[in-house]
mmCIF file of C-alpha atoms in Angstrom:
data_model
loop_
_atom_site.group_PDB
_atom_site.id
_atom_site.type_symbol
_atom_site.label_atom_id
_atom_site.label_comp_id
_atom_site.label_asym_id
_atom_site.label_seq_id
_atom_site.Cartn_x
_atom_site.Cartn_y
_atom_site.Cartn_z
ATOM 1 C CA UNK A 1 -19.316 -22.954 -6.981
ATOM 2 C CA UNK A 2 -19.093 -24.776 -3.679
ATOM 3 C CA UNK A 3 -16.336 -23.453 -1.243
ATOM 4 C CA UNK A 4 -15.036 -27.196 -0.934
ATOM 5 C CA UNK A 5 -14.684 -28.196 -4.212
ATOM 6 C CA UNK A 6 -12.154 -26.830 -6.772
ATOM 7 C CA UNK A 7 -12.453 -25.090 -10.087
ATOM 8 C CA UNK A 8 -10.847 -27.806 -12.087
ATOM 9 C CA UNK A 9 -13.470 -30.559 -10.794
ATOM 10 C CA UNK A 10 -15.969 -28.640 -11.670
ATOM 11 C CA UNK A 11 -14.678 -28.060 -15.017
ATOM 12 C CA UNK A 12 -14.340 -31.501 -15.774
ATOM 13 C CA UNK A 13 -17.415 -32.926 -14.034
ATOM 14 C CA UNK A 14 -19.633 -30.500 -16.157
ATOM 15 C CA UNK A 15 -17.534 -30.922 -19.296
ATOM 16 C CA UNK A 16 -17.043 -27.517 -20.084
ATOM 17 C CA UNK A 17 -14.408 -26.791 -23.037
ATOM 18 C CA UNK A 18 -14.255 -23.530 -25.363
ATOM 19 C CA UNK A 19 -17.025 -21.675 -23.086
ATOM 20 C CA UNK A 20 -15.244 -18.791 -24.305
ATOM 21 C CA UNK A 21 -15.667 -17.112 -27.711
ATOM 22 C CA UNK A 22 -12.579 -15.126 -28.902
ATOM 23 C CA UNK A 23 -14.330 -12.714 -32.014
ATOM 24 C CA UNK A 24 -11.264 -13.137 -34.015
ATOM 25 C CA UNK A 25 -12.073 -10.153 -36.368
ATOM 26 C CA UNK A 26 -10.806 -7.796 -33.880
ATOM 27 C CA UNK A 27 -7.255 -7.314 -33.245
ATOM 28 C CA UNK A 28 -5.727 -6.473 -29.752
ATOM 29 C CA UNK A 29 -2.738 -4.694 -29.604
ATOM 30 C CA UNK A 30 -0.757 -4.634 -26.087
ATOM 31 C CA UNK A 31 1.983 -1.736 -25.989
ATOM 32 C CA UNK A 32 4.670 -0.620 -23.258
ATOM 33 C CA UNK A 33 3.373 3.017 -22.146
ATOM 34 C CA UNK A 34 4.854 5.900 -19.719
ATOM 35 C CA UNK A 35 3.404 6.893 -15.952
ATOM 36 C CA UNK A 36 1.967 9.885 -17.781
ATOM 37 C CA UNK A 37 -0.139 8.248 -20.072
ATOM 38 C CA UNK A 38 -0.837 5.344 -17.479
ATOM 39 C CA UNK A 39 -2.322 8.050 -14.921
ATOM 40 C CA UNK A 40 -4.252 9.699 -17.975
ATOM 41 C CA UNK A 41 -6.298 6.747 -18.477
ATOM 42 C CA UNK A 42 -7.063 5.356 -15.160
ATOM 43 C CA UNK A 43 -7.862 8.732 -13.825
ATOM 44 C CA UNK A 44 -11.597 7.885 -14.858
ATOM 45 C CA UNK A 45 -11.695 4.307 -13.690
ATOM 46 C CA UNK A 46 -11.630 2.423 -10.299
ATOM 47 C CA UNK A 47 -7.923 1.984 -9.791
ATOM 48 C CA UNK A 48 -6.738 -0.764 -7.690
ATOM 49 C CA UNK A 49 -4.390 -0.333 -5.182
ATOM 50 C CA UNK A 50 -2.324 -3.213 -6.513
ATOM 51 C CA UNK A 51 -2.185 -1.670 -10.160
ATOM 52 C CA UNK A 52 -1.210 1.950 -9.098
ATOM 53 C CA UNK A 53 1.954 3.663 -10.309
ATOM 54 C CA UNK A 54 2.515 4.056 -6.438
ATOM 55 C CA UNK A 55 2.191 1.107 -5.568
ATOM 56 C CA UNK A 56 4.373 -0.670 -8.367
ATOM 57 C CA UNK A 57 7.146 1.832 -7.692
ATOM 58 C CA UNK A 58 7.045 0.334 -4.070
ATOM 59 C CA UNK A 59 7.289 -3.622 -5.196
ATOM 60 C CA UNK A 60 10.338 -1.980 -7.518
ATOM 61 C CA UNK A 61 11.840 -0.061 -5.257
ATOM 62 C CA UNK A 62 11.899 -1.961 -1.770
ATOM 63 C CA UNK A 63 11.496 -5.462 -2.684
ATOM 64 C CA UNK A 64 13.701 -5.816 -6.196
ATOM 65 C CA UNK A 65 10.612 -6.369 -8.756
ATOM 66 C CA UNK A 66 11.011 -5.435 -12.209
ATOM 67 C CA UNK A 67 7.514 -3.065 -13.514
ATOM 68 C CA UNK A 68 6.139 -2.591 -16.723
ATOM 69 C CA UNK A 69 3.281 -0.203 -17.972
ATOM 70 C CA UNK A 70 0.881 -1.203 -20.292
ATOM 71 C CA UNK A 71 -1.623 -0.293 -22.750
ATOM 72 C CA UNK A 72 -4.296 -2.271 -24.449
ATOM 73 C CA UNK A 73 -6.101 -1.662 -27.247
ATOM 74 C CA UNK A 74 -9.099 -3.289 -29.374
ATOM 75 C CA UNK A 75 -9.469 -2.062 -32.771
ATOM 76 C CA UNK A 76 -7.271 0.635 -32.228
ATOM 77 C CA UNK A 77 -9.188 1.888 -29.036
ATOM 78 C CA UNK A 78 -8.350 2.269 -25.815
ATOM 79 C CA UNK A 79 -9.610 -0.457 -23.569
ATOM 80 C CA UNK A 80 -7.477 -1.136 -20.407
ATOM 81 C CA UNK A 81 -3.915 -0.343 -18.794
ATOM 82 C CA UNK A 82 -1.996 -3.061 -17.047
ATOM 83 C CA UNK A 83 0.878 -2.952 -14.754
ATOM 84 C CA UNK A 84 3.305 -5.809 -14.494
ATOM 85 C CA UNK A 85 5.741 -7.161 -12.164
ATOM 86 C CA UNK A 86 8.649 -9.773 -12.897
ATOM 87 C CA UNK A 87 11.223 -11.287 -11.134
ATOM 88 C CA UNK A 88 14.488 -13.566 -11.392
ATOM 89 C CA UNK A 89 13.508 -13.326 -15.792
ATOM 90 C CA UNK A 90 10.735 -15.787 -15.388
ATOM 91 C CA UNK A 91 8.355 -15.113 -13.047
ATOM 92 C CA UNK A 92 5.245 -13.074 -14.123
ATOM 93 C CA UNK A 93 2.545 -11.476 -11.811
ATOM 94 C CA UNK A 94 -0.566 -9.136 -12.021
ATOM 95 C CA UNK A 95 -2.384 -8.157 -9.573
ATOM 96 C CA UNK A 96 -5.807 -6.923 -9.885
ATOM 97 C CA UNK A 97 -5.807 -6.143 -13.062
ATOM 98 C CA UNK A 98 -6.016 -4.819 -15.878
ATOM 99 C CA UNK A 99 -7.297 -1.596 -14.937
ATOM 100 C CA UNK A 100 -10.207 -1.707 -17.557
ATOM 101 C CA UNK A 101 -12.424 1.025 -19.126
ATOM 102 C CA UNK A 102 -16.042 1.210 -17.842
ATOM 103 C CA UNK A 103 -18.062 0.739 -21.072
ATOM 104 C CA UNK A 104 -16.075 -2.956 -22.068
ATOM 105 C CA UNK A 105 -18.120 -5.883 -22.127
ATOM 106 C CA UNK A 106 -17.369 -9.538 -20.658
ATOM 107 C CA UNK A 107 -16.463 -10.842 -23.719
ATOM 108 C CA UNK A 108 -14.217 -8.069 -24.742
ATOM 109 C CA UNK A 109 -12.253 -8.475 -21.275
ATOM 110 C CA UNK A 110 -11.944 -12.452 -22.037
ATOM 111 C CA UNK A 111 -10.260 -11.583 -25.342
ATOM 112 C CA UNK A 112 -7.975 -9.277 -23.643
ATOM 113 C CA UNK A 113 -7.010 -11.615 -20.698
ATOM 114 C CA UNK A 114 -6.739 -14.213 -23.685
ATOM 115 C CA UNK A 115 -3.958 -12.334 -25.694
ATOM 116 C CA UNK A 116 -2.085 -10.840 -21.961
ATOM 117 C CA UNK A 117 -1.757 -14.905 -21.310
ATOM 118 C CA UNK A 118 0.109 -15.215 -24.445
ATOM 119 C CA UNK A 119 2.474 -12.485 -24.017
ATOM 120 C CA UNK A 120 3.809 -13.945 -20.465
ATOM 121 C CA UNK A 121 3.133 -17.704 -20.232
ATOM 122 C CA UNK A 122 4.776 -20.361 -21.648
ATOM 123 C CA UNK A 123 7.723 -22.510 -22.279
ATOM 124 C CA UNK A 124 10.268 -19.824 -23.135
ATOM 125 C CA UNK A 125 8.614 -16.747 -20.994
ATOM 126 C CA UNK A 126 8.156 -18.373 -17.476
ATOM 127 C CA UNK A 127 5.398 -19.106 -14.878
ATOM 128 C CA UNK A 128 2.539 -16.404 -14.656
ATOM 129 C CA UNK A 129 0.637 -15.460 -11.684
ATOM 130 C CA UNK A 130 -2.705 -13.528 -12.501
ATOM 131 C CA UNK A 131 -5.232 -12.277 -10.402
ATOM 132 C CA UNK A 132 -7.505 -10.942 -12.942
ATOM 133 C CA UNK A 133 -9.980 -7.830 -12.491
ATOM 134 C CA UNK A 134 -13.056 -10.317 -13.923
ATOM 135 C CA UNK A 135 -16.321 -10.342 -11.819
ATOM 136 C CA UNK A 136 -16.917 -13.596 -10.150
ATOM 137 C CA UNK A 137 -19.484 -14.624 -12.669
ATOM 138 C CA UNK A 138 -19.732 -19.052 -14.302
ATOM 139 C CA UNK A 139 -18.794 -17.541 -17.699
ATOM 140 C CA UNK A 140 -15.512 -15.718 -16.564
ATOM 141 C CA UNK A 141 -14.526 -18.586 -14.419
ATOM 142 C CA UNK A 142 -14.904 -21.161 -16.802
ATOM 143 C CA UNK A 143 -13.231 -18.670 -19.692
ATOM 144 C CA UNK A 144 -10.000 -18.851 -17.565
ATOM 145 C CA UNK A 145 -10.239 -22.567 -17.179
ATOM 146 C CA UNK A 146 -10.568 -23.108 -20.777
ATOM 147 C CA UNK A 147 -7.450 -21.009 -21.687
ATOM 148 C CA UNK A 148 -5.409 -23.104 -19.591
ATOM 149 C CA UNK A 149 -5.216 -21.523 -17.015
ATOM 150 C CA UNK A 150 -5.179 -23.263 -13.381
ATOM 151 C CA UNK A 151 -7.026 -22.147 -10.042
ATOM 152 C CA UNK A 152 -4.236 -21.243 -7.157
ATOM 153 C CA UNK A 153 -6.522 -19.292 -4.318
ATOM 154 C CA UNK A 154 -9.870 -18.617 -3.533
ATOM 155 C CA UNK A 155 -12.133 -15.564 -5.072
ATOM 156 C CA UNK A 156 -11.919 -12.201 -3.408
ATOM 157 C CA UNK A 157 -14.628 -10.031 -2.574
ATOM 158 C CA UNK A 158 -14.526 -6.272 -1.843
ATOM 159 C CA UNK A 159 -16.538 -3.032 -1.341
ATOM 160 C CA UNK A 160 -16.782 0.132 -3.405
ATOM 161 C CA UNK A 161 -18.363 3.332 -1.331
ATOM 162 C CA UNK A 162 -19.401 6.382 -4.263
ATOM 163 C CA UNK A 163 -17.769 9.093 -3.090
ATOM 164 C CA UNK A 164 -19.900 11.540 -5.786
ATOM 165 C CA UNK A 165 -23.037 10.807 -3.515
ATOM 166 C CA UNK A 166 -24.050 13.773 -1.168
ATOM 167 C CA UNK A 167 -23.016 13.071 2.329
ATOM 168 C CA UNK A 168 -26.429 12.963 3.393
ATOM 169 C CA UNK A 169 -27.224 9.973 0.833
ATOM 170 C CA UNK A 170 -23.723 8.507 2.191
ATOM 171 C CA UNK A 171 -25.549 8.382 5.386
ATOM 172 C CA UNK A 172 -28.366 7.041 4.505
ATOM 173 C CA UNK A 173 -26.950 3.805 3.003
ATOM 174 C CA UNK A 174 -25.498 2.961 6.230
ATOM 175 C CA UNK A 175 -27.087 0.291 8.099
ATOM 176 C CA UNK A 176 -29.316 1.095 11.203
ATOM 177 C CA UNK A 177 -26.704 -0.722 13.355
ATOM 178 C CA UNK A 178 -23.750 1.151 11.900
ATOM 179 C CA UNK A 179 -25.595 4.277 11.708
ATOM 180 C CA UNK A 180 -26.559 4.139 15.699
ATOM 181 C CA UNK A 181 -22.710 2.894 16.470
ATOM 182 C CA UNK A 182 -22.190 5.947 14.723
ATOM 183 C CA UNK A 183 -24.385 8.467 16.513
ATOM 184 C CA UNK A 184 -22.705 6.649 19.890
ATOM 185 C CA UNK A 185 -19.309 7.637 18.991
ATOM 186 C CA UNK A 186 -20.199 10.684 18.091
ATOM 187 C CA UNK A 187 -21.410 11.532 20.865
ATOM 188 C CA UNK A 188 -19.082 10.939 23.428
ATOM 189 C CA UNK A 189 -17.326 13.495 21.864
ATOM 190 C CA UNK A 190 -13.799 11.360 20.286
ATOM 191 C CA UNK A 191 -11.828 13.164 18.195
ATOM 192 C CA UNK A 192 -10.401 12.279 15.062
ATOM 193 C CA UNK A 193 -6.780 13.234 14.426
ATOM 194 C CA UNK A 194 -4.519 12.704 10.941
ATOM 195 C CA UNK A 195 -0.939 12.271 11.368
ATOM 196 C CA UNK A 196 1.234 14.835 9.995
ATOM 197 C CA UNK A 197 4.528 13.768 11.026
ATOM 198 C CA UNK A 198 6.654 10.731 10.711
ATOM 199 C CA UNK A 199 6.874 9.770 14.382
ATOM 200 C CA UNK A 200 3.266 10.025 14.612
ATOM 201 C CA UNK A 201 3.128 7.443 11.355
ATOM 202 C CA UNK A 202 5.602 5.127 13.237
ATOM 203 C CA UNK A 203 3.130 5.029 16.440
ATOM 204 C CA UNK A 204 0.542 3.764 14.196
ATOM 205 C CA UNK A 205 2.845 1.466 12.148
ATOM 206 C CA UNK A 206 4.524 -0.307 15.569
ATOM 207 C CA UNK A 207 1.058 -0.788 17.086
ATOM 208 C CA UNK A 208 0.085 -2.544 13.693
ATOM 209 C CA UNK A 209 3.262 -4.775 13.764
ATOM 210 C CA UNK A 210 2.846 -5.792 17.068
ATOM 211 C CA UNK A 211 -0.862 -6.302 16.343
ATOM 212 C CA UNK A 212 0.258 -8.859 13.297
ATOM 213 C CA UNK A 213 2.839 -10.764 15.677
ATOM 214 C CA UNK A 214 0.113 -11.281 18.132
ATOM 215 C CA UNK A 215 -3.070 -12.657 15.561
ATOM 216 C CA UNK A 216 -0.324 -14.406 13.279
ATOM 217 C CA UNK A 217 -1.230 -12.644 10.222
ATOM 218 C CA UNK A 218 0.414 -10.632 7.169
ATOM 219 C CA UNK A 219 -0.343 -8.276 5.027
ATOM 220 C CA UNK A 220 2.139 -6.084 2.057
ATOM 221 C CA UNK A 221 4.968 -5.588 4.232
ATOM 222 C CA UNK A 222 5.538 -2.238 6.618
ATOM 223 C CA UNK A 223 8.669 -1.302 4.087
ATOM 224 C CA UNK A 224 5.822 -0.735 1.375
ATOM 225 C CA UNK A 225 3.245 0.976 3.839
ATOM 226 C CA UNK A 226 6.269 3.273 5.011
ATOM 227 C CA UNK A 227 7.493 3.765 1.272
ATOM 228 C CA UNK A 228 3.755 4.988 0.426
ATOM 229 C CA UNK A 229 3.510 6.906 3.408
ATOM 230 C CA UNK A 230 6.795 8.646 2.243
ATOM 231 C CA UNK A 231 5.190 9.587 -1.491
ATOM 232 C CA UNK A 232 2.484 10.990 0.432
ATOM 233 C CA UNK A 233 0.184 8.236 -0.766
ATOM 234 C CA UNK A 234 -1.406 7.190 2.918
ATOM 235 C CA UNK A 235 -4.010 9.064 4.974
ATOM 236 C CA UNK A 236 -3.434 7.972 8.419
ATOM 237 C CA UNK A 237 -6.243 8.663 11.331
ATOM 238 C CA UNK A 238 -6.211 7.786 14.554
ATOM 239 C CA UNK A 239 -8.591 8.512 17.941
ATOM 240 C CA UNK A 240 -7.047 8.960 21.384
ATOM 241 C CA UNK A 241 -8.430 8.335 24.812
ATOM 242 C CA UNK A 242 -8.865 10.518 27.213
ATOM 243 C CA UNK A 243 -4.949 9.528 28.546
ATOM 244 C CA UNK A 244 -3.789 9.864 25.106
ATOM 245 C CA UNK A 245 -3.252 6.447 24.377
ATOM 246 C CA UNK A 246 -4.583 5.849 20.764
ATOM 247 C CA UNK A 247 -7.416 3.515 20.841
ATOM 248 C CA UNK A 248 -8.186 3.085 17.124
ATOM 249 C CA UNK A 249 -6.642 4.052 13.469
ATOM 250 C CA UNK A 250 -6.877 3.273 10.310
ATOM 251 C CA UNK A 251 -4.699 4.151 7.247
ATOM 252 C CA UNK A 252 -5.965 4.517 3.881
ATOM 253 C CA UNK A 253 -3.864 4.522 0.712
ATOM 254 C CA UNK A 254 -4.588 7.027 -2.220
ATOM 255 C CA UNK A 255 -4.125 5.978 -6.105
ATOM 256 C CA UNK A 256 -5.644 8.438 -8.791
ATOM 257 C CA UNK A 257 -8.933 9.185 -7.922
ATOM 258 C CA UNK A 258 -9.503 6.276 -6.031
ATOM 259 C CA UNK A 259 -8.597 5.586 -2.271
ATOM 260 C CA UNK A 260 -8.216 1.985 -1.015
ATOM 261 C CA UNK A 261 -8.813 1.009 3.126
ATOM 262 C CA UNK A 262 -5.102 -0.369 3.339
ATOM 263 C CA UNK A 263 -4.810 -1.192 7.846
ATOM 264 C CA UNK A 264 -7.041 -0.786 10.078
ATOM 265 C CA UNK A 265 -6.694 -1.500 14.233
ATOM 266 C CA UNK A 266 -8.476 -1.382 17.545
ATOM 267 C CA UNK A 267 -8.039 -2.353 20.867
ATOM 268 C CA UNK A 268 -10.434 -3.220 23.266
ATOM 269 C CA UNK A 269 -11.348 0.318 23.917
ATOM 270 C CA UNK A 270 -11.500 1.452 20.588
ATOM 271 C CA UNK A 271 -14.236 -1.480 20.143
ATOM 272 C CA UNK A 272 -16.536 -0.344 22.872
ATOM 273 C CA UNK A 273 -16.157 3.115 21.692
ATOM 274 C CA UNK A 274 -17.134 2.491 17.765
ATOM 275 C CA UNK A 275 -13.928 4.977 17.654
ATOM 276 C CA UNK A 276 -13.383 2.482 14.335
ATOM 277 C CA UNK A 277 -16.807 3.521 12.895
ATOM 278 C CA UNK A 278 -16.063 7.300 13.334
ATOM 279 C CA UNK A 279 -12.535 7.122 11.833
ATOM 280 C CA UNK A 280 -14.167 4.755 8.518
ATOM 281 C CA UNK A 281 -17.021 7.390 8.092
ATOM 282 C CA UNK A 282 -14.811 10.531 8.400
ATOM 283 C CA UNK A 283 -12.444 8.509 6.111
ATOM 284 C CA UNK A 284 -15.497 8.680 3.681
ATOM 285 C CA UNK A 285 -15.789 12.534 3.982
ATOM 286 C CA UNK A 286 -12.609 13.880 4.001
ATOM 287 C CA UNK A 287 -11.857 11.457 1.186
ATOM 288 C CA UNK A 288 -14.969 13.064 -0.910
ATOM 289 C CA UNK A 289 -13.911 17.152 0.337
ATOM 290 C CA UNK A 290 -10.511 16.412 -1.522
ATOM 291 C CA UNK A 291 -11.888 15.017 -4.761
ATOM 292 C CA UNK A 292 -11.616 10.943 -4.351
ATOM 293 C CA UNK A 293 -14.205 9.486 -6.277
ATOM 294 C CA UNK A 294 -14.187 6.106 -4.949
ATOM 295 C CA UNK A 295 -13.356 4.174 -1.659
ATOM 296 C CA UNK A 296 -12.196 0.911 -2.105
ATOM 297 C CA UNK A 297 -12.787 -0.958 1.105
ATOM 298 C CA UNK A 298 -9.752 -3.406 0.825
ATOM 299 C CA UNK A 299 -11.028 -7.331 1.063
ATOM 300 C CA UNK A 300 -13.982 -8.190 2.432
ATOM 301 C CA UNK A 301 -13.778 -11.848 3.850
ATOM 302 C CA UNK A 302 -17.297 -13.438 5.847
ATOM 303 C CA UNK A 303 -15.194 -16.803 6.129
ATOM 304 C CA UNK A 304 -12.050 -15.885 7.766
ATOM 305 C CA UNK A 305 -12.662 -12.342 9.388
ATOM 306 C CA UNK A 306 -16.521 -12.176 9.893
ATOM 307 C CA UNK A 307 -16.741 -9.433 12.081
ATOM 308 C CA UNK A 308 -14.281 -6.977 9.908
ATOM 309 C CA UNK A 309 -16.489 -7.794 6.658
ATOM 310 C CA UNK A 310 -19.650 -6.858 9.071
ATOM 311 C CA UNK A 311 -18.259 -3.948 9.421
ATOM 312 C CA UNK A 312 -17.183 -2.646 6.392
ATOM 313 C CA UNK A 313 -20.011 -4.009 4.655
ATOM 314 C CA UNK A 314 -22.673 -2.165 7.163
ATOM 315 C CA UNK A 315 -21.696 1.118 5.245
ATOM 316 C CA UNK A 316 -23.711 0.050 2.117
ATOM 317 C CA UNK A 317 -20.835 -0.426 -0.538
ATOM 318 C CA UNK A 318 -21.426 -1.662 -3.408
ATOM 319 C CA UNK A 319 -20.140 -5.368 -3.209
ATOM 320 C CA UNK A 320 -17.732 -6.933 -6.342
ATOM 321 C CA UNK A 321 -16.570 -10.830 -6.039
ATOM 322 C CA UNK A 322 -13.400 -11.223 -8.454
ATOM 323 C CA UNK A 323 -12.553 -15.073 -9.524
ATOM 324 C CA UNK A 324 -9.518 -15.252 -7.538
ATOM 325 C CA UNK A 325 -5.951 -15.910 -8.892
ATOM 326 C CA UNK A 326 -4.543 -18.420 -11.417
ATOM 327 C CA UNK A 327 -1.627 -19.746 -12.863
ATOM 328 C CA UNK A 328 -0.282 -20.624 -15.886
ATOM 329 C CA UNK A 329 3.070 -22.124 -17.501
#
């Protein structure tokens, strides 16, 4: 699809209608579920940050959003977990998900998006916001079209890094550039620190907000990154200079088995140095020596921040293009 034109005109130019197939001889079932059996099933799956228990705890607990746990079923088997957030009685949203099992087909995860539309849009249930965990793909897109629903923001693309790979393999994927940018930092010898206080966190968080008032951007808020730093759901490291001003950091949240690259900052220094390379590829290996599976490397944008999506991905990830997010009534 062509970045300047939008979903709908290419819906109706093309004349697409029912593109999706709904086998209606299987039955989905969609039931509330505890944290307990949520973190059971997406221990063995790519989590999102957006669909951890963490994570929905923090949109409860600091900004006033209602959460729900579910489970969904085909057939009477186990096919995806979904976490929901509502506010003011009528306003729906999911984020990234739902967190589906690795063996489900396309046409299986149509049929469940199909009967999670029914449960929260509509007259009498309110307006529903869904970013949907569906690969980029004509069928998916035109699948959500179909059902009704209607295109609100552009696709998003991100990287996955295998953190079961040996390190050496790791390396190996990196691009030449990266990989000498690498061998620079590395050699002149910076040193990569993780913060183990809160005043240390703070540093990191202040030079991020004054970072965002500068560039005119936002991201989740820094009352959710401090409310994850304070379930001990961050990894924050950072590289000094030799004055001991911090040149670079980045802060990485952790979900199940899956970490997600969640802020990352350098100044000019930190730049020169590749002190941002070192800290993303010991991310990668202290990540893998305490039993992460996956690194999720947060949005990956070549339109609006080319030189961050160089970077990230330069360390060989495997890259996933999502539809983008929808709405319907």
């Amino acid at each position: 699809v062509h970045d300047g034109i939008k979903l709908q005109r290419v819906k109706k130019q093309l004349v697409y209608s029912d593109c999706y197939r709904i086998d209606t001889h299987k039955k989905v079932v969609i039931d509330s579920i505890d944290e307990g059996t949520y973190d059971k099933f997406s221990a063995d799956t790519v989590l999102p940050v957006l669909q951890s228990i963490v994570y929905g705890k923090a949109k409860k607990d600091v900004q006033g959003w209602k959460r729900k746990l579910y489970s969904i079923s085909i057939d009477g088997n186990s096919v995806a977990v979904l976490t929901v957030l509502s506010k003011y009685g009528f306003i729906h949203r999911i984020n990234h998900g739902p967190v589906f099992s690795n063996e489900i087909d396309d046409e299986d995860r149509i049929m469940v998006i199909e009967a999670v539309k029914k449960l929260f849009s509509g007259v009498t249930k309110g307006v529903f916001f869904f970013a949907p965990s569906l690969r980029r793909t004509g069928y998916n897109i035109n699948s959500m079209l179909s059902m009704g629903f209607k295109y609100r923001t552009e696709y998003f693309s991100t990287g996955f890094i295998d953190l079961n790979k040996q390190e050496e393999e790791l390396r190996k994927e990196l691009s030449s550039k990266w990989r000498n940018c690498l061998k620079n930092a590395e050699k002149k010898g910076l040193i990569v620190q993780e913060i183990k206080d809160k005043e240390e966190f703070y540093r990191l968080q202040n030079l991020h907000a004054t970072d965002k008032e500068i560039r005119g951007y936002s991201d989740s808020g820094d009352d959710i990154t401090e409310y994850l730093y304070e379930h001990n759901s961050l990894l924050g490291l950072y590289v000094k200079n030799d004055s001991g001003d911090i040149i670079s950091f980045v802060i990485i949240a952790l979900h199940g088995k899956t970490a997600t690259y969640y802020i990352g900052w350098s100044n000019k220094e930190g730049y020169k140095s590749n002190a941002s390379r070192l800290l993303l590829w010991d991310s990668m290996i202290r990540l893998k020596s305490r039993g992460y599976h996956w690194f999720d490397l947060g949005g990956i944008d070549f339109i609006n921040t080319k030189g961050v999506a160089e970077f990230k991905s330069g360390t060989g990830c495997n890259m996933c293009e999502y539809v983008g997010e929808f709405v319907a009534y």
